XYZ file of C-alpha atoms in Angstrom:
585
model
C 0.000 0.000 0.000
C 2.947 2.318 0.646
C 3.783 2.539 -3.041
C 0.200 3.276 -4.125
C -1.161 6.798 -4.314
C -4.460 7.704 -2.740
C -5.911 8.367 -6.221
C -4.800 4.954 -7.485
C -6.203 3.295 -4.382
C -9.528 5.076 -4.905
C -9.659 3.973 -8.549
C -8.869 0.372 -7.613
C -11.459 0.274 -4.855
C -14.017 1.888 -7.154
C -13.401 -0.816 -9.747
C -13.986 -3.508 -7.138
C -17.242 -1.869 -6.036
C -18.371 -1.632 -9.676
C -17.632 -5.336 -10.110
C -19.755 -6.123 -7.066
C -22.653 -4.048 -8.364
C -22.389 -5.824 -11.710
C -22.594 -9.175 -9.891
C -25.681 -7.997 -8.050
C -27.318 -7.001 -11.346
C -26.506 -10.344 -12.956
C -27.618 -12.204 -9.834
C -31.014 -10.503 -9.932
C -31.492 -11.498 -13.552
C -30.357 -15.063 -12.838
C -32.669 -15.366 -9.853
C -35.671 -14.595 -12.004
C -34.744 -17.388 -14.422
C -33.379 -20.068 -12.092
C -35.338 -22.445 -9.924
C -34.774 -21.351 -6.306
C -33.005 -23.669 -3.914
C -33.899 -24.161 -0.233
C -31.836 -21.122 0.843
C -32.881 -18.898 -2.026
C -29.988 -19.554 -4.431
C -30.518 -20.584 -8.013
C -29.735 -24.208 -8.816
C -28.668 -23.601 -12.411
C -25.398 -21.884 -11.511
C -24.714 -23.517 -8.135
C -21.013 -24.174 -7.506
C -21.182 -25.569 -3.953
C -24.250 -27.275 -2.514
C -24.502 -28.500 1.075
C -27.656 -30.391 1.963
C -28.778 -31.402 5.470
C -25.221 -31.787 6.824
C -24.768 -33.261 10.284
C -21.327 -33.316 11.946
C -20.421 -34.252 15.512
C -17.285 -34.834 17.552
C -16.440 -37.694 19.891
C -15.231 -36.575 23.318
C -14.544 -38.246 26.681
C -17.770 -36.752 28.019
C -19.834 -37.958 25.068
C -20.712 -36.815 21.533
C -20.784 -33.083 20.776
C -23.013 -31.817 17.954
C -21.257 -29.269 15.742
C -23.583 -28.995 12.731
C -27.253 -29.969 12.794
C -28.896 -30.258 9.382
C -27.117 -27.346 7.670
C -28.085 -26.579 4.058
C -26.306 -23.954 1.977
C -25.806 -23.139 -1.716
C -23.098 -20.873 -3.141
C -23.320 -19.750 -6.744
C -20.502 -18.856 -9.116
C -19.294 -15.315 -8.610
C -21.000 -14.981 -5.239
C -19.580 -13.893 -1.890
C -21.396 -15.545 1.003
C -20.469 -14.615 4.569
C -20.933 -17.194 7.318
C -21.143 -15.406 10.662
C -21.715 -16.486 14.244
C -20.048 -16.676 17.619
C -17.069 -18.870 18.427
C -18.202 -22.492 18.636
C -21.200 -21.999 16.335
C -19.808 -24.466 13.764
C -18.373 -22.104 11.133
C -14.925 -23.706 10.866
C -16.399 -27.219 11.047
C -18.456 -26.480 7.955
C -15.366 -25.260 6.070
C -13.336 -28.308 7.094
C -16.145 -30.631 6.018
C -16.175 -29.117 2.525
C -12.444 -29.606 1.954
C -12.159 -32.946 3.745
C -10.023 -31.763 6.665
C -12.232 -32.676 9.625
C -10.401 -33.913 12.706
C -9.941 -37.599 13.482
C -12.640 -37.427 16.163
C -15.254 -35.951 13.813
C -18.177 -37.969 12.503
C -20.425 -37.019 9.565
C -23.893 -38.169 10.555
C -25.637 -37.393 7.290
C -26.064 -35.004 4.410
C -24.347 -34.364 1.087
C -21.716 -31.923 -0.220
C -21.532 -31.332 -3.963
C -18.933 -29.170 -5.715
C -19.499 -28.326 -9.386
C -21.682 -31.414 -9.694
C -19.145 -33.701 -8.006
C -19.979 -35.355 -4.674
C -17.205 -34.571 -2.180
C -18.239 -36.185 1.083
C -18.164 -39.694 -0.390
C -15.218 -39.085 -2.741
C -11.818 -40.649 -2.238
C -8.864 -38.836 -0.705
C -7.251 -38.856 -4.164
C -10.185 -36.850 -5.529
C -9.979 -34.421 -2.600
C -6.249 -33.891 -3.226
C -7.011 -33.061 -6.856
C -9.641 -30.502 -5.892
C -8.105 -29.061 -2.713
C -5.789 -26.210 -3.628
C -6.451 -26.441 -7.360
C -10.221 -25.830 -7.484
C -10.953 -24.962 -3.856
C -8.508 -22.617 -2.135
C -8.471 -22.496 1.654
C -7.257 -19.688 3.910
C -7.014 -21.200 7.434
C -7.652 -19.185 10.552
C -4.358 -19.435 12.458
C -1.233 -18.591 10.412
C 1.010 -19.464 13.337
C -0.135 -23.092 13.168
C -0.652 -23.333 9.412
C 2.785 -22.335 8.135
C 5.749 -24.722 8.273
C 8.368 -23.082 10.524
C 11.329 -24.797 8.801
C 10.415 -23.938 5.196
C 10.901 -20.605 3.485
C 7.791 -18.566 2.782
C 8.250 -18.556 -0.985
C 8.526 -22.351 -1.106
C 5.258 -22.725 0.801
C 3.398 -20.370 -1.539
C 4.835 -22.163 -4.588
C 3.929 -25.624 -3.240
C 0.379 -25.705 -4.663
C 1.663 -24.720 -8.112
C 4.191 -27.550 -8.063
C 1.836 -30.156 -6.581
C -0.752 -29.509 -9.267
C 1.913 -29.322 -11.990
C 0.934 -25.842 -13.069
C 4.492 -24.560 -13.574
C 8.186 -25.502 -13.359
C 10.172 -24.879 -10.126
C 11.830 -21.679 -11.351
C 8.539 -20.268 -12.598
C 6.841 -21.302 -9.344
C 9.371 -19.337 -7.286
C 8.903 -16.272 -9.488
C 5.121 -16.564 -9.321
C 5.283 -16.946 -5.523
C 6.939 -13.523 -5.257
C 4.196 -12.030 -7.465
C 1.491 -13.612 -5.295
C 3.068 -12.235 -2.127
C 3.050 -8.769 -3.667
C -0.600 -9.156 -4.718
C -1.499 -10.152 -1.152
C -0.017 -6.878 0.137
C 3.413 -7.864 1.494
C 6.160 -5.281 1.279
C 9.512 -6.370 -0.230
C 8.021 -9.656 -1.492
C 11.357 -10.861 -2.857
C 12.829 -10.566 0.622
C 9.804 -12.140 2.322
C 9.948 -15.148 -0.004
C 13.333 -16.064 1.485
C 12.259 -15.631 5.120
C 10.714 -18.056 7.610
C 7.363 -17.608 9.324
C 8.858 -16.568 12.680
C 10.486 -13.582 10.952
C 7.103 -12.131 9.941
C 4.397 -10.390 11.918
C 1.015 -12.018 12.444
C -0.565 -9.923 9.712
C 2.240 -10.712 7.286
C 1.836 -14.439 7.952
C -1.884 -14.179 7.249
C -1.143 -12.574 3.886
C 1.178 -15.479 3.065
C -1.734 -17.891 3.576
C -3.928 -15.769 1.308
C -1.239 -15.766 -1.400
C -0.974 -19.571 -1.176
C -4.753 -19.990 -1.443
C -4.865 -17.850 -4.601
C -1.899 -19.580 -6.258
C -3.865 -21.904 -8.567
C -6.719 -19.472 -9.309
C -9.359 -21.719 -7.651
C -13.076 -21.627 -8.461
C -14.028 -21.408 -4.778
C -12.076 -19.695 -2.007
C -12.972 -20.648 1.558
C -11.550 -17.903 3.749
C -11.712 -18.711 7.477
C -11.218 -15.393 9.309
C -8.914 -14.009 6.564
C -8.795 -10.461 7.925
C -8.708 -11.025 11.701
C -4.933 -10.363 11.807
C -4.897 -7.619 9.151
C -5.057 -3.866 9.483
C -7.883 -2.046 7.717
C -5.949 -0.933 4.627
C -4.438 -4.347 3.896
C -7.731 -6.093 4.704
C -9.459 -3.866 2.183
C -6.791 -4.534 -0.431
C -7.039 -8.296 0.091
C -10.831 -8.289 -0.001
C -10.780 -6.087 -3.116
C -8.537 -8.710 -4.694
C -10.986 -11.483 -3.847
C -13.940 -9.426 -5.103
C -12.201 -8.667 -8.403
C -11.379 -12.345 -8.892
C -14.935 -13.534 -8.278
C -16.270 -10.997 -10.769
C -13.630 -11.658 -13.446
C -13.543 -15.458 -13.286
C -16.959 -16.383 -11.988
C -15.303 -17.779 -8.846
C -17.008 -17.723 -5.450
C -15.988 -16.911 -1.880
C -17.225 -18.459 1.345
C -16.167 -15.830 3.869
C -16.154 -17.130 7.439
C -15.722 -14.221 9.800
C -16.580 -12.733 13.166
C -15.961 -9.239 11.699
C -19.514 -8.250 10.860
C -18.369 -4.983 9.289
C -16.310 -6.876 6.696
C -19.190 -9.275 6.083
C -21.636 -6.384 5.726
C -19.428 -4.598 3.226
C -18.362 -7.574 1.112
C -20.989 -10.279 1.112
C -23.953 -10.585 -1.220
C -25.619 -12.882 1.310
C -25.264 -13.407 5.053
C -25.742 -16.803 6.669
C -26.040 -16.670 10.465
C -24.994 -19.810 12.323
C -25.802 -20.449 15.979
C -25.292 -23.707 17.855
C -24.654 -25.592 14.612
C -27.888 -24.427 12.975
C -28.606 -21.717 10.411
C -30.974 -19.336 12.180
C -31.186 -16.745 9.415
C -29.940 -16.207 5.860
C -30.638 -13.819 3.031
C -29.402 -10.732 1.184
C -26.944 -8.736 3.271
C -28.799 -5.434 3.023
C -32.061 -6.986 4.205
C -30.527 -8.744 7.210
C -28.682 -5.598 8.269
C -31.811 -3.478 7.961
C -34.348 -5.960 9.321
C -32.739 -8.849 11.239
C -35.480 -11.336 12.028
C -33.801 -13.567 14.621
C -32.916 -12.327 18.158
C -29.461 -13.904 17.843
C -28.759 -11.903 14.664
C -29.928 -8.706 16.345
C -27.613 -9.383 19.284
C -24.618 -9.951 16.979
C -25.238 -6.745 15.056
C -25.718 -4.714 18.234
C -22.341 -5.913 19.574
C -20.309 -4.891 16.488
C -18.489 -1.587 17.206
C -18.594 -0.451 13.568
C -22.257 -1.366 12.992
C -24.031 -0.334 16.174
C -24.059 3.396 15.525
C -21.352 4.272 18.067
C -20.442 7.945 17.647
C -19.306 9.081 21.104
C -15.723 9.310 22.260
C -14.220 9.174 25.703
C -14.517 12.564 27.404
C -11.265 14.541 27.413
C -9.363 14.142 30.686
C -7.172 16.686 32.374
C -3.592 15.360 32.443
C -1.435 16.418 35.388
C 1.998 15.428 36.580
C 4.704 13.335 34.991
C 3.826 10.602 32.501
C 3.857 6.986 33.639
C 5.711 5.927 30.476
C 7.777 7.996 28.030
C 9.637 6.813 24.928
C 12.162 9.306 23.619
C 13.852 9.016 20.225
C 13.525 5.218 20.009
C 15.299 3.531 17.074
C 15.485 -0.175 16.286
C 16.854 -2.062 13.264
C 16.916 -5.808 12.722
C 19.739 -7.357 10.656
C 18.754 -9.605 7.789
C 19.775 -13.229 7.827
C 23.171 -13.965 6.193
C 23.762 -10.249 5.740
C 21.401 -10.055 2.767
C 21.087 -6.585 1.301
C 17.780 -5.278 -0.011
C 16.048 -2.056 -0.823
C 14.708 -2.187 2.715
C 17.987 -0.781 4.003
C 21.357 -2.344 3.225
C 21.365 -5.545 5.254
C 18.870 -4.483 7.929
C 15.203 -3.571 8.303
C 14.291 -0.448 10.254
C 11.422 -1.390 12.545
C 11.250 1.761 14.716
C 12.585 5.091 13.511
C 12.659 7.888 16.086
C 9.474 7.191 18.063
C 8.445 9.612 20.834
C 5.345 8.963 22.920
C 3.986 9.446 26.423
C 1.339 7.642 28.461
C -0.135 9.134 31.630
C -1.614 7.325 34.667
C -5.138 6.042 34.072
C -4.943 6.743 30.319
C -5.384 4.554 27.232
C -3.033 5.279 24.335
C -3.719 3.342 21.133
C -0.972 2.500 18.652
C -2.430 1.983 15.178
C -0.920 1.319 11.782
C -0.452 -1.398 9.205
C 1.080 -4.753 10.043
C 4.845 -4.293 10.071
C 4.591 -0.592 10.955
C 6.470 -1.112 14.237
C 3.613 -1.303 16.756
C 4.634 -4.538 18.477
C 8.355 -3.702 18.362
C 7.641 -0.367 20.029
C 5.658 -2.149 22.745
C 8.418 -4.734 23.291
C 10.955 -1.930 23.716
C 8.647 -0.204 26.212
C 8.541 -3.458 28.225
C 12.312 -4.019 27.869
C 11.665 -7.317 26.090
C 13.757 -5.854 23.263
C 16.504 -3.261 23.634
C 16.457 -0.138 21.478
C 19.505 0.745 19.395
C 19.106 4.391 20.431
C 16.761 6.358 22.664
C 15.443 6.050 26.200
C 12.451 4.467 27.935
C 11.367 6.252 31.113
C 8.950 4.422 33.412
C 7.655 5.992 36.648
C 10.377 8.623 36.411
C 13.317 6.218 36.023
C 15.365 5.422 32.926
C 14.359 1.845 32.171
C 16.959 1.426 29.417
C 19.808 1.397 31.957
C 18.262 -1.031 34.424
C 19.607 -4.587 34.590
C 19.360 -7.771 36.642
C 17.214 -7.997 39.758
C 16.222 -4.360 39.623
C 14.742 -4.838 36.141
C 12.968 -7.993 37.300
C 11.448 -6.104 40.226
C 10.260 -3.311 37.947
C 8.594 -5.802 35.635
C 5.986 -6.364 38.324
C 4.703 -2.931 37.403
C 3.972 -3.665 33.734
C 2.401 -6.703 32.115
C 1.253 -7.763 28.647
C -1.908 -9.398 27.248
C -1.402 -11.015 23.852
C -3.641 -11.416 20.817
C -4.084 -15.189 20.955
C -5.124 -16.285 24.449
C -4.906 -19.983 23.575
C -1.246 -19.709 22.538
C -0.461 -17.580 25.612
C -1.771 -20.128 28.144
C -0.052 -23.417 28.947
C -2.564 -26.081 27.828
C -1.269 -28.546 30.450
C -1.999 -26.282 33.414
C -5.279 -25.580 35.110
C -6.571 -22.016 35.207
C -5.787 -21.595 38.901
C -2.120 -22.487 38.349
C -1.899 -20.176 35.322
C -3.245 -17.175 37.243
C -1.138 -18.002 40.298
C 2.119 -18.383 38.320
C 3.297 -14.714 38.593
C 2.644 -14.777 42.344
C 4.764 -17.922 42.755
C 7.513 -16.536 40.503
C 7.837 -13.415 42.656
C 7.341 -15.210 45.972
C 4.202 -13.279 46.840
C 2.386 -14.612 49.901
C 1.885 -18.090 51.270
C -0.040 -20.769 49.396
C -3.378 -19.947 51.032
C -2.908 -16.231 50.309
C -2.107 -16.939 46.676
C -5.199 -19.126 46.305
C -7.317 -16.351 47.790
C -5.743 -13.881 45.356
C -6.579 -16.203 42.442
C -10.224 -16.290 43.506
C -10.205 -12.495 43.772
C -8.685 -12.150 40.287
C -11.188 -14.528 38.689
C -13.980 -12.546 40.293
C -12.491 -9.302 38.899
C -12.654 -10.659 35.356
C -16.171 -12.082 35.905
C -15.274 -15.782 35.964
C -16.708 -18.207 38.554
C -14.261 -19.504 41.170
C -14.703 -23.102 39.957
C -13.016 -22.147 36.669
C -9.740 -22.490 38.572
C -10.009 -26.262 38.082
C -10.458 -26.076 34.306
C -7.843 -26.212 31.556
C -7.637 -23.714 28.647
C -9.056 -26.224 26.148
C -12.267 -26.323 28.209
C -12.838 -22.571 27.831
C -14.172 -20.387 25.044
C -11.972 -17.758 23.404
C -13.443 -14.968 25.508
C -13.018 -16.953 28.719
C -9.370 -17.675 27.868
C -8.741 -13.981 27.285
C -10.293 -13.213 30.693
C -7.851 -15.704 32.244
C -4.954 -13.975 30.458
C -6.115 -10.614 31.820
C -6.460 -12.057 35.344
C -2.888 -13.367 35.200
C -1.632 -9.984 33.960
C -3.319 -8.281 36.949
C -1.927 -10.703 39.547
C 1.030 -8.513 40.565
C -1.045 -5.296 40.629
C 0.725 -3.559 37.707
C 0.339 0.087 36.788
C 0.591 -0.546 33.034
C -0.924 -3.171 30.735
C 0.277 -3.526 27.164
C -2.679 -4.957 25.240
C -1.455 -6.364 21.922
C -4.549 -6.918 19.733
C -6.470 -8.269 22.764
C -9.839 -8.664 20.998
C -8.980 -9.182 17.307
C -9.331 -12.979 17.557
C -12.739 -12.773 19.275
C -16.215 -12.602 17.793
C -18.219 -9.388 18.064
C -20.298 -10.198 21.144
C -17.274 -11.454 23.104
C -15.257 -8.428 21.937
C -17.861 -6.173 23.510
C -17.680 -8.098 26.800
C -13.859 -7.880 26.959
C -13.852 -4.164 26.116
C -16.457 -3.537 28.847
C -14.253 -5.525 31.242
C -11.130 -3.534 30.353
C -12.926 -0.230 30.848
C -14.276 -1.329 34.233
C -10.883 -2.579 35.423
C -9.231 0.653 34.342
C -11.677 2.681 36.410
C -11.441 0.442 39.471
C -7.662 -0.130 39.456
C -6.409 3.138 37.878
C -4.644 1.167 35.146
C -2.872 2.636 32.129
C -3.217 0.849 28.789
C -0.926 0.843 25.783
C -3.482 -0.563 23.344
C -2.197 -2.007 20.056
C -4.861 -2.622 17.446
C -5.588 -2.608 13.731
C -9.344 -2.368 14.407
C -10.069 1.352 14.317
C -13.688 0.854 15.371
C -12.424 -0.698 18.623
C -9.828 2.068 19.042
C -12.503 4.726 18.608
C -14.416 3.233 21.514
C -11.672 2.612 24.065
C -8.772 5.043 23.518
C -8.163 8.481 25.015
C -5.377 9.230 22.539
C -4.115 7.680 19.312
C -0.622 7.499 17.798
C -0.470 6.516 14.119
C 2.615 4.532 13.083
C 3.850 4.112 9.524
C 7.128 2.433 8.607
C 8.394 2.837 12.173
C 7.539 6.532 12.508
C 4.677 8.306 14.263
C 3.054 10.372 11.539
C 0.245 11.750 13.680
C -0.933 11.664 17.294
C -3.599 13.324 19.379
C -6.952 12.939 21.075
C -9.038 10.155 19.586
C -11.876 12.477 18.555
C -9.441 14.830 16.802
C -7.731 12.004 14.904
C -11.006 10.449 13.751
C -12.858 13.664 12.930
C -10.003 15.819 11.539
C -7.065 13.605 10.472
C -4.123 15.734 9.361
C -1.932 13.128 7.627
C -2.819 11.457 4.335
C -1.900 8.028 5.742
C -4.309 8.490 8.654
C -7.037 9.430 6.193
C -6.298 6.223 4.230
C -6.603 4.133 7.402
C -9.920 5.740 8.317
C -11.244 5.430 4.763
C -10.505 1.700 4.880
C -12.888 1.046 7.801
C -15.540 -1.317 6.343
C -18.878 0.319 5.558
C -22.011 -1.769 4.940
C -22.869 -1.776 1.248
C -26.366 -0.509 2.037
C -24.894 2.597 3.698
C -22.529 3.583 0.904
C -25.098 5.563 -0.999
C -26.472 7.379 2.035
């Protein structure tokens, strides 16, 4: 996006919107001629048909129903969004279509047909021919889906080689092109890197590039934008929209981001408890949701529920809690490789200055790779800056070492994006929350257990959750456990690194309410890292906009959102998804 002018971006986005409108026109004509299916789609141009699908999972406590009689048709050139809370069965449906259900899954009935070919009774050989070549899949978790010991370019090129589309040299060249199309900067450099060298958003774009490699007829995208900032998410979704219009391909968009679904999908399918509770044209469901569950989902989405207020301006007095002054950080490239990125090194942070006062929330926003997480790691002394100082509670943190640094770390804690990866799956919740207390020798055993109960109560979890393991909790419950652990040592500062981006809309709202309540009760300061500007608008007092390691604009949240001064900030705000029905208003 950095190399694209605002005018070019507007033209490109306009072309994608025009393609969508053209699809809608053709769809209307086709609907009048085609025999309607059970969910309202025409049979004549159906690409994927799912009829009365039942899927369950075996577990030690007995069978668990995941899908109960689901029927769905997707036509060529159509974007269908499947929405619902975590555990509603969205990912199970996607895995059933491409034959990747877990070993403990059982299909209890139903049929899946792709382009007239029955998939659920087909052989694994047939699925290997179709998977990747005709059906592209973007999985939800890039950290688990990419091979850590293979270079990125090789993984993107794999589908081309497996399906014999191109020779090895051509596959490597095409992989670089695909990475560029998916929005990665310096794609030639990224192709030679490993997954641990990329940010979460960059890894997600790698998965999107791999899914598009063979120009499939159907793209199943399972949360494709959850790790992406607004501008890159828009670019990626524009790419998918253009492809469906140009090639007659289709997209099954599985997402908890209702704003993206509202902007991109021709139809919404709402899944709850393994059943479709509502489906139909996107504009109609947004305007007149019939089911209470749908109404609850829409009301919980920050960008759809009509939120217009900002936090009231607070008077700031005294010294800041945290101050970063002239922070610089460069990372050397492996084997001394030299690129246009900067002669053997990548500049991650380039002269950052920021302050955070007691009881305040400062949001860091910007594209993936802009330096947000590196800045936060430097603030926490998890990474040392090359130049500059970090001042915390009046002391120069950059010069502190050993036991003194360890003692200071009680005062600042971090909550990560993925609560499941942040919690030890072998431990029970009580041990996880108690761990910081044990590590710092706080209290006797009985006192620590009492503190655990107090912490669980603070994050609105019952005391008996202490006996559970992370796998027994929902995503929102796991994030509450992560917050409870972060609060154990009574810190003054929490660094919240994308704390709600992996959660569905209703759970997002609960966690944001929790964070606001805890801030009031405990006088906490938050350094809030997020690519979701709708969430930032709700929770932040001030915003700092990062681009390529530099702060290009900062100020009160209302000022940044209502009167952005920098062109890059205006691009970020313009990329916030807007429901298609609202575009003409």
